[in-house]
Amino acid sequence: MRTRITTAAVTIALLGGMIAVLPGASMAHDPDTPAGRDSAVAFMAQREPTQNLTALAQVTCSGGQASSYPCRNVDLMSFLPLSQIGGSQANDIWGWTDPSTGKEYALVGRRNGTSFVDISNPSAPVYLGNLPAYQNRTAIWRDIKVYRNHAFIVADVRGHGMQVFNLTRLRTVTSPQTFTADTHYSRFGNSHNIAINEETGYAYAVGSNTCSGGLHMVDIATPTSPVYAGCVSSDGYTHDTHCVVYRGPDTAYTGREICVSSNEDTVTIVDVTSKSSPRQIVRAAYSGRQYTHQGWLTENHRYFVLDDELDETRAGGGTKTFVFDLLDLDAPRHTGTFASSAAATDHNQYVKGNYSYQANYRAGLRILDLRNIASGTLTEAGYFDIYPSSNTASMNGAWSVYPYFPSGNVVVSGIEQGLFVLRPNLPTVLSEAVAPVTIDRRVPA
């Protein structure tokens, strides 16, 4: 079993070309594994200054360009630079649709806080304000998810815990504000990431200083009163996870709450139906693994698409997306690997309908068509490159993406750039391979 250092949280910085270990923050990737250390070192070594950019309004993708950005089948609705949404540099992004008004909001993580942006008019977004990091604990890695009209925010820095913010407060904002959290959860300090199963009302903090870095489970049924629910520590450090009430083809697990986790060197599947006694189902390795980073289930829970963060830099070639067939949850099969024409490092991806929406660092937003996933085959359906000067395997540009707005708009966070509001133009024909399980994310107030 892999374990995680919990006694002396550390981070890596570059000082005069030398690697130094500094107190005060988490490692952000498991410091007990070579892959974890390599990923953190690479990320820190490749930092670049915030770009001095200007805001943009709507630009149609035409002839392979939208303003200065290469594109295909994706229009630019607007762009706000970091200087206009709180400054510093960006990391994670998520979204919220107000169930009462239908307004759409982008929640943009930054090193020193979380920005809230009204994108209801996608060609004229409005910055509403900033929730500063807990006790001003700056963190390169911040992550956000939403449940019952509340944002849950973690950061990979010692002592940050989880901030809970009532998003309905944004309804009355008329000028940018500095917000305070409604609740703070402190049963963990640093956490690299957070996942939420909106169907069950549980949050899963991962890569924290608890549970050997595995799933730290929290009951958030009452968002402003989060309650510790249990730990999954059997496989050590978890970098990211996707948790669902399972409705896939393996009837032995129908109706069970299942988490499919990216655990640095394996895809690890756990039954978390009982929070007091979770059960690890399987640890699945795969050929070509370097750093098992993040992935997402198709909406029928049959397939899992995975990004490996270090395979491009270590093995070369185009950006790779690994396909796993989960017909049998006890025995996942790696059935195909898609290689992009771009060589960029991949980071985060989320599935909606027929498509996987990927934030692939210097290659920007890349959208893969999943309709032939049953044969292990994916194709690229569109892209919008927010880092036009290079598509090389380096960790700059697009950090993450959120594709779940009812409008069809997609938001992307650029580390050195800011907030992009985009509109893909893609076919919507359903395939049996990815027929959806419908979950309404607009929980009533």
Short mmCIF file of C-alpha atoms in Angstrom, two decimals, residues 77-368:
data_model
loop_
_atom_site.label_atom_id
_atom_site.label_comp_id
_atom_site.label_asym_id
_atom_site.label_seq_id
_atom_site.Cartn_x
_atom_site.Cartn_y
_atom_site.Cartn_z
CA MET A 77 -18.12 33.91 -26.64
CA SER A 78 -15.88 36.03 -24.41
CA PHE A 79 -12.62 36.18 -22.52
CA LEU A 80 -11.78 37.89 -19.22
CA PRO A 81 -8.10 38.17 -18.28
CA LEU A 82 -6.96 37.37 -14.75
CA SER A 83 -6.46 41.05 -14.05
CA GLN A 84 -10.24 41.51 -14.31
CA ILE A 85 -11.30 38.56 -12.13
CA GLY A 86 -9.13 38.95 -9.06
CA GLY A 87 -5.58 38.56 -10.36
CA SER A 88 -2.88 36.00 -9.52
CA GLN A 89 -3.07 32.77 -11.60
CA ALA A 90 -5.93 30.38 -12.31
CA ASN A 91 -6.38 26.70 -11.54
CA ASP A 92 -9.62 24.73 -11.29
CA ILE A 93 -13.01 25.82 -12.64
CA TRP A 94 -16.59 24.71 -12.08
CA GLY A 95 -20.06 26.09 -12.74
CA TRP A 96 -23.43 26.77 -11.16
CA THR A 97 -26.84 27.28 -12.76
CA ASP A 98 -29.28 29.13 -10.52
CA PRO A 99 -32.45 26.97 -10.39
CA SER A 100 -34.62 30.03 -9.72
CA THR A 101 -33.36 32.37 -12.43
CA GLY A 102 -31.61 30.08 -14.90
CA LYS A 103 -28.53 32.31 -14.72
CA GLU A 104 -25.18 30.62 -15.27
CA TYR A 105 -22.06 31.34 -13.25
CA ALA A 106 -18.40 30.37 -13.60
CA LEU A 107 -16.51 29.59 -10.39
CA VAL A 108 -12.83 30.16 -11.09
CA GLY A 109 -10.16 28.92 -8.70
CA ARG A 110 -7.07 31.08 -8.34
CA ARG A 111 -3.94 30.81 -6.22
CA ASN A 112 -5.30 33.30 -3.68
CA GLY A 113 -9.05 32.70 -3.86
CA THR A 114 -12.14 31.85 -5.87
CA SER A 115 -13.75 34.19 -8.41
CA PHE A 116 -17.46 34.29 -9.18
CA VAL A 117 -18.44 35.41 -12.69
CA ASP A 118 -21.97 35.81 -14.09
CA ILE A 119 -21.85 34.41 -17.63
CA SER A 120 -25.60 34.51 -18.29
CA ASN A 121 -24.83 36.87 -21.14
CA PRO A 122 -21.86 34.86 -22.43
CA SER A 123 -20.56 37.66 -24.65
CA ALA A 124 -20.52 40.12 -21.71
CA PRO A 125 -19.58 38.26 -18.49
CA VAL A 126 -19.72 40.15 -15.20
CA TYR A 127 -17.19 39.64 -12.40
CA LEU A 128 -19.06 39.55 -9.06
CA GLY A 129 -16.21 39.18 -6.62
CA ASN A 130 -13.73 37.00 -4.79
CA LEU A 131 -13.79 34.56 -1.89
CA PRO A 132 -10.24 34.77 -0.47
CA ALA A 133 -8.41 31.57 0.42
CA TYR A 134 -8.97 30.42 3.98
CA GLN A 135 -6.72 32.53 6.22
CA ASN A 136 -5.09 33.81 2.99
CA ARG A 137 -3.35 30.46 2.45
CA THR A 138 -2.17 30.80 -1.14
CA ALA A 139 -2.16 27.53 -3.09
CA ILE A 140 -1.25 26.63 -6.65
CA TRP A 141 -3.78 23.77 -6.46
CA ARG A 142 -7.37 24.76 -5.60
CA ASP A 143 -10.49 22.76 -6.49
CA ILE A 144 -14.22 23.51 -6.49
CA LYS A 145 -17.42 21.49 -6.79
CA VAL A 146 -21.11 22.39 -6.26
CA TYR A 147 -24.01 20.76 -4.43
CA ARG A 148 -27.42 22.19 -3.45
CA ASN A 149 -26.48 25.70 -4.52
CA HIS A 150 -23.31 25.72 -2.43
CA ALA A 151 -19.69 25.73 -3.57
CA PHE A 152 -17.25 23.43 -1.76
CA ILE A 153 -13.66 24.62 -2.08
CA VAL A 154 -10.43 22.87 -1.08
CA ALA A 155 -6.77 23.73 -1.60
CA ASP A 156 -3.54 21.79 -1.47
CA VAL A 157 -1.98 23.86 1.28
CA ARG A 158 -1.58 23.04 4.95
CA GLY A 159 -4.51 24.03 7.18
CA HIS A 160 -6.90 25.20 4.46
CA GLY A 161 -9.70 22.69 5.01
CA MET A 162 -12.94 23.06 3.04
CA GLN A 163 -14.77 26.35 2.52
CA VAL A 164 -18.53 26.25 1.92
CA PHE A 165 -20.15 29.20 0.14
CA ASN A 166 -23.88 29.75 -0.46
CA LEU A 167 -24.08 30.64 -4.15
CA THR A 168 -27.57 32.13 -3.86
CA ARG A 169 -25.85 35.15 -2.32
CA LEU A 170 -24.71 36.03 -5.84
CA ARG A 171 -28.30 36.85 -6.87
CA THR A 172 -28.22 40.31 -5.30
CA VAL A 173 -24.65 41.35 -6.15
CA THR A 174 -24.46 44.52 -8.24
CA SER A 175 -20.75 45.34 -7.90
CA PRO A 176 -17.64 43.23 -7.15
CA GLN A 177 -17.36 42.16 -3.53
CA THR A 178 -14.97 40.38 -1.22
CA PHE A 179 -16.94 37.47 0.22
CA THR A 180 -16.63 35.34 3.33
CA ALA A 181 -17.41 31.63 3.54
CA ASP A 182 -20.62 30.44 5.19
CA THR A 183 -18.97 27.40 6.78
CA HIS A 184 -15.50 25.94 7.20
CA TYR A 185 -14.76 22.20 7.55
CA SER A 186 -11.46 21.37 9.25
CA ARG A 187 -11.29 17.57 9.58
CA PHE A 188 -8.55 17.69 6.90
CA GLY A 189 -6.02 20.43 6.15
CA ASN A 190 -4.70 20.24 2.63
CA SER A 191 -6.67 18.45 -0.08
CA HIS A 192 -5.57 18.22 -3.69
CA ASN A 193 -9.04 17.79 -5.08
CA ILE A 194 -12.69 17.28 -4.23
CA ALA A 195 -15.42 15.23 -5.91
CA ILE A 196 -19.14 15.30 -5.12
CA ASN A 197 -21.80 12.72 -5.85
CA GLU A 198 -24.78 15.00 -6.33
CA GLU A 199 -27.19 12.06 -6.17
CA THR A 200 -26.19 10.95 -2.67
CA GLY A 201 -24.96 14.19 -1.08
CA TYR A 202 -21.44 13.04 -0.26
CA ALA A 203 -18.19 14.87 -0.91
CA TYR A 204 -14.87 13.07 -1.40
CA ALA A 205 -11.70 15.00 -0.60
CA VAL A 206 -8.64 13.33 -2.13
CA GLY A 207 -4.90 13.72 -1.76
CA SER A 208 -5.34 15.14 1.73
CA ASN A 209 -3.27 14.79 4.88
CA THR A 210 -5.79 12.23 6.14
CA CYS A 211 -6.86 8.71 5.06
CA SER A 212 -3.33 8.03 3.72
CA GLY A 213 -4.24 10.47 0.95
CA GLY A 214 -7.25 8.38 -0.09
CA LEU A 215 -10.94 9.29 -0.07
CA HIS A 216 -11.95 11.46 2.90
CA MET A 217 -15.76 11.15 2.84
CA VAL A 218 -18.03 13.95 4.07
CA ASP A 219 -21.82 14.00 4.40
CA ILE A 220 -22.93 17.33 2.89
CA ALA A 221 -26.69 16.65 2.77
CA THR A 222 -26.98 19.85 4.80
CA PRO A 223 -24.33 21.92 3.02
CA THR A 224 -23.62 24.30 5.88
CA SER A 225 -23.21 21.41 8.35
CA PRO A 226 -20.73 18.99 6.76
CA VAL A 227 -20.12 15.82 8.78
CA TYR A 228 -17.20 13.41 8.53
CA ALA A 229 -18.42 10.05 7.17
CA GLY A 230 -15.40 7.79 6.68
CA CYS A 231 -12.08 7.00 5.00
CA VAL A 232 -10.78 4.96 2.10
CA SER A 233 -7.09 4.38 2.73
CA SER A 234 -6.48 0.89 1.35
CA ASP A 235 -4.66 2.08 -1.79
CA GLY A 236 -3.01 5.19 -0.38
CA TYR A 237 -2.92 8.43 -2.34
CA THR A 238 -5.83 9.24 -4.66
CA HIS A 239 -5.26 12.06 -7.13
CA ASP A 240 -8.83 12.32 -8.45
CA THR A 241 -12.07 10.34 -8.42
CA HIS A 242 -15.51 10.07 -10.01
CA CYS A 243 -18.25 8.76 -7.70
CA VAL A 244 -21.70 7.65 -8.92
CA VAL A 245 -24.69 5.53 -8.01
CA TYR A 246 -23.83 2.73 -10.39
CA ARG A 247 -26.24 1.93 -13.24
CA GLY A 248 -23.82 0.19 -15.58
CA PRO A 249 -23.82 -3.29 -17.08
CA ASP A 250 -22.33 -5.16 -14.10
CA THR A 251 -25.56 -6.04 -12.28
CA ALA A 252 -23.69 -7.19 -9.17
CA TYR A 253 -23.17 -3.52 -8.35
CA THR A 254 -26.43 -1.97 -9.57
CA GLY A 255 -27.51 0.78 -7.16
CA ARG A 256 -24.22 0.72 -5.24
CA GLU A 257 -22.22 3.91 -4.77
CA ILE A 258 -18.98 3.39 -6.69
CA CYS A 259 -15.88 5.59 -6.95
CA VAL A 260 -13.52 5.14 -9.89
CA SER A 261 -10.25 6.73 -8.81
CA SER A 262 -7.02 7.78 -10.49
CA ASN A 263 -4.35 6.66 -8.03
CA GLU A 264 -1.06 7.64 -9.70
CA ASP A 265 -0.26 4.17 -11.06
CA THR A 266 -3.64 2.40 -11.21
CA VAL A 267 -7.34 2.92 -11.80
CA THR A 268 -8.75 1.88 -8.44
CA ILE A 269 -12.47 1.11 -8.02
CA VAL A 270 -14.07 1.21 -4.58
CA ASP A 271 -17.58 0.45 -3.33
CA VAL A 272 -18.36 3.27 -0.86
CA THR A 273 -22.02 2.46 -0.27
CA SER A 274 -21.18 1.87 3.39
CA LYS A 275 -19.02 4.79 4.47
CA SER A 276 -17.94 2.95 7.62
CA SER A 277 -16.77 -0.12 5.69
CA PRO A 278 -15.87 0.74 2.08
CA ARG A 279 -14.61 -2.12 -0.07
CA GLN A 280 -11.89 -1.93 -2.68
CA ILE A 281 -13.09 -3.80 -5.76
CA VAL A 282 -9.98 -3.72 -7.93
CA ARG A 283 -6.70 -1.99 -8.72
CA ALA A 284 -6.23 -1.96 -12.49
CA ALA A 285 -2.86 -1.19 -14.05
CA TYR A 286 -2.42 -0.53 -17.77
CA SER A 287 0.31 -0.51 -20.37
CA GLY A 288 1.98 2.88 -20.83
CA ARG A 289 1.10 4.28 -17.43
CA GLN A 290 3.29 7.08 -16.10
CA TYR A 291 1.03 9.18 -13.84
CA THR A 292 -2.61 8.10 -13.59
CA HIS A 293 -4.10 11.56 -13.22
CA GLN A 294 -7.85 11.93 -13.81
CA GLY A 295 -10.75 10.40 -15.68
CA TRP A 296 -14.52 10.26 -16.09
CA LEU A 297 -17.19 7.64 -16.68
CA THR A 298 -19.42 7.71 -19.73
CA GLU A 299 -23.00 8.46 -18.82
CA ASN A 300 -24.05 4.80 -19.10
CA HIS A 301 -21.23 3.85 -16.68
CA ARG A 302 -19.83 1.33 -19.16
CA TYR A 303 -16.56 3.08 -20.05
CA PHE A 304 -13.95 5.15 -18.24
CA VAL A 305 -11.78 7.64 -20.15
CA LEU A 306 -8.48 8.46 -18.47
CA ASP A 307 -5.72 11.03 -18.86
CA ASP A 308 -2.16 10.20 -17.81
CA GLU A 309 -0.26 13.38 -16.99
CA LEU A 310 3.33 12.30 -17.59
CA ASP A 311 3.19 9.91 -20.56
CA GLU A 312 3.67 12.67 -23.15
CA THR A 313 6.83 14.05 -21.52
CA ARG A 314 8.29 10.59 -20.78
CA ALA A 315 7.24 8.64 -23.86
CA GLY A 316 6.51 11.33 -26.45
CA GLY A 317 3.81 11.23 -29.09
CA GLY A 318 0.43 12.94 -29.13
CA THR A 319 -1.81 13.58 -26.14
CA LYS A 320 -3.16 10.18 -25.09
CA THR A 321 -6.59 9.30 -23.77
CA PHE A 322 -6.95 5.76 -22.39
CA VAL A 323 -10.25 3.87 -22.72
CA PHE A 324 -11.31 1.27 -20.15
CA ASP A 325 -14.25 -1.09 -20.60
CA LEU A 326 -15.98 -1.64 -17.23
CA LEU A 327 -18.36 -4.38 -18.36
CA ASP A 328 -17.04 -6.27 -15.34
CA LEU A 329 -16.14 -3.88 -12.51
CA ASP A 330 -13.93 -6.56 -10.97
CA ALA A 331 -11.87 -6.81 -14.16
CA PRO A 332 -11.58 -3.52 -16.11
CA ARG A 333 -10.04 -3.87 -19.58
CA HIS A 334 -7.89 -1.27 -21.32
CA THR A 335 -9.44 -1.44 -24.82
CA GLY A 336 -7.99 1.51 -26.69
CA THR A 337 -5.80 4.62 -26.63
CA PHE A 338 -6.49 7.76 -28.59
CA ALA A 339 -3.45 9.83 -29.60
CA SER A 340 -4.02 13.45 -30.57
CA SER A 341 -2.11 15.23 -33.33
CA ALA A 342 -1.00 17.68 -30.62
CA ALA A 343 1.82 16.71 -28.26
CA ALA A 344 0.43 18.60 -25.27
CA THR A 345 0.22 17.23 -21.74
CA ASP A 346 -3.35 16.36 -20.73
CA HIS A 347 -4.90 17.47 -17.46
CA ASN A 348 -8.67 17.25 -16.77
CA GLN A 349 -11.65 15.92 -18.71
CA TYR A 350 -15.39 15.61 -18.19
CA VAL A 351 -17.96 13.64 -20.19
CA LYS A 352 -21.27 15.08 -21.36
CA GLY A 353 -23.36 13.02 -23.75
CA ASN A 354 -21.31 11.88 -26.74
CA TYR A 355 -18.27 13.95 -25.90
CA SER A 356 -15.31 14.23 -23.55
CA TYR A 357 -14.34 17.84 -22.93
CA GLN A 358 -10.63 17.97 -22.13
CA ALA A 359 -8.36 20.72 -20.80
CA ASN A 360 -5.03 19.74 -22.32
CA TYR A 361 -2.71 22.49 -21.06
CA ARG A 362 -0.96 24.10 -24.07
CA ALA A 363 -3.42 22.53 -26.57
CA GLY A 364 -6.35 24.19 -24.78
CA LEU A 365 -9.85 22.74 -24.96
CA ARG A 366 -10.00 19.49 -26.93
CA ILE A 367 -13.32 17.70 -27.51
CA LEU A 368 -13.35 13.98 -28.28
#
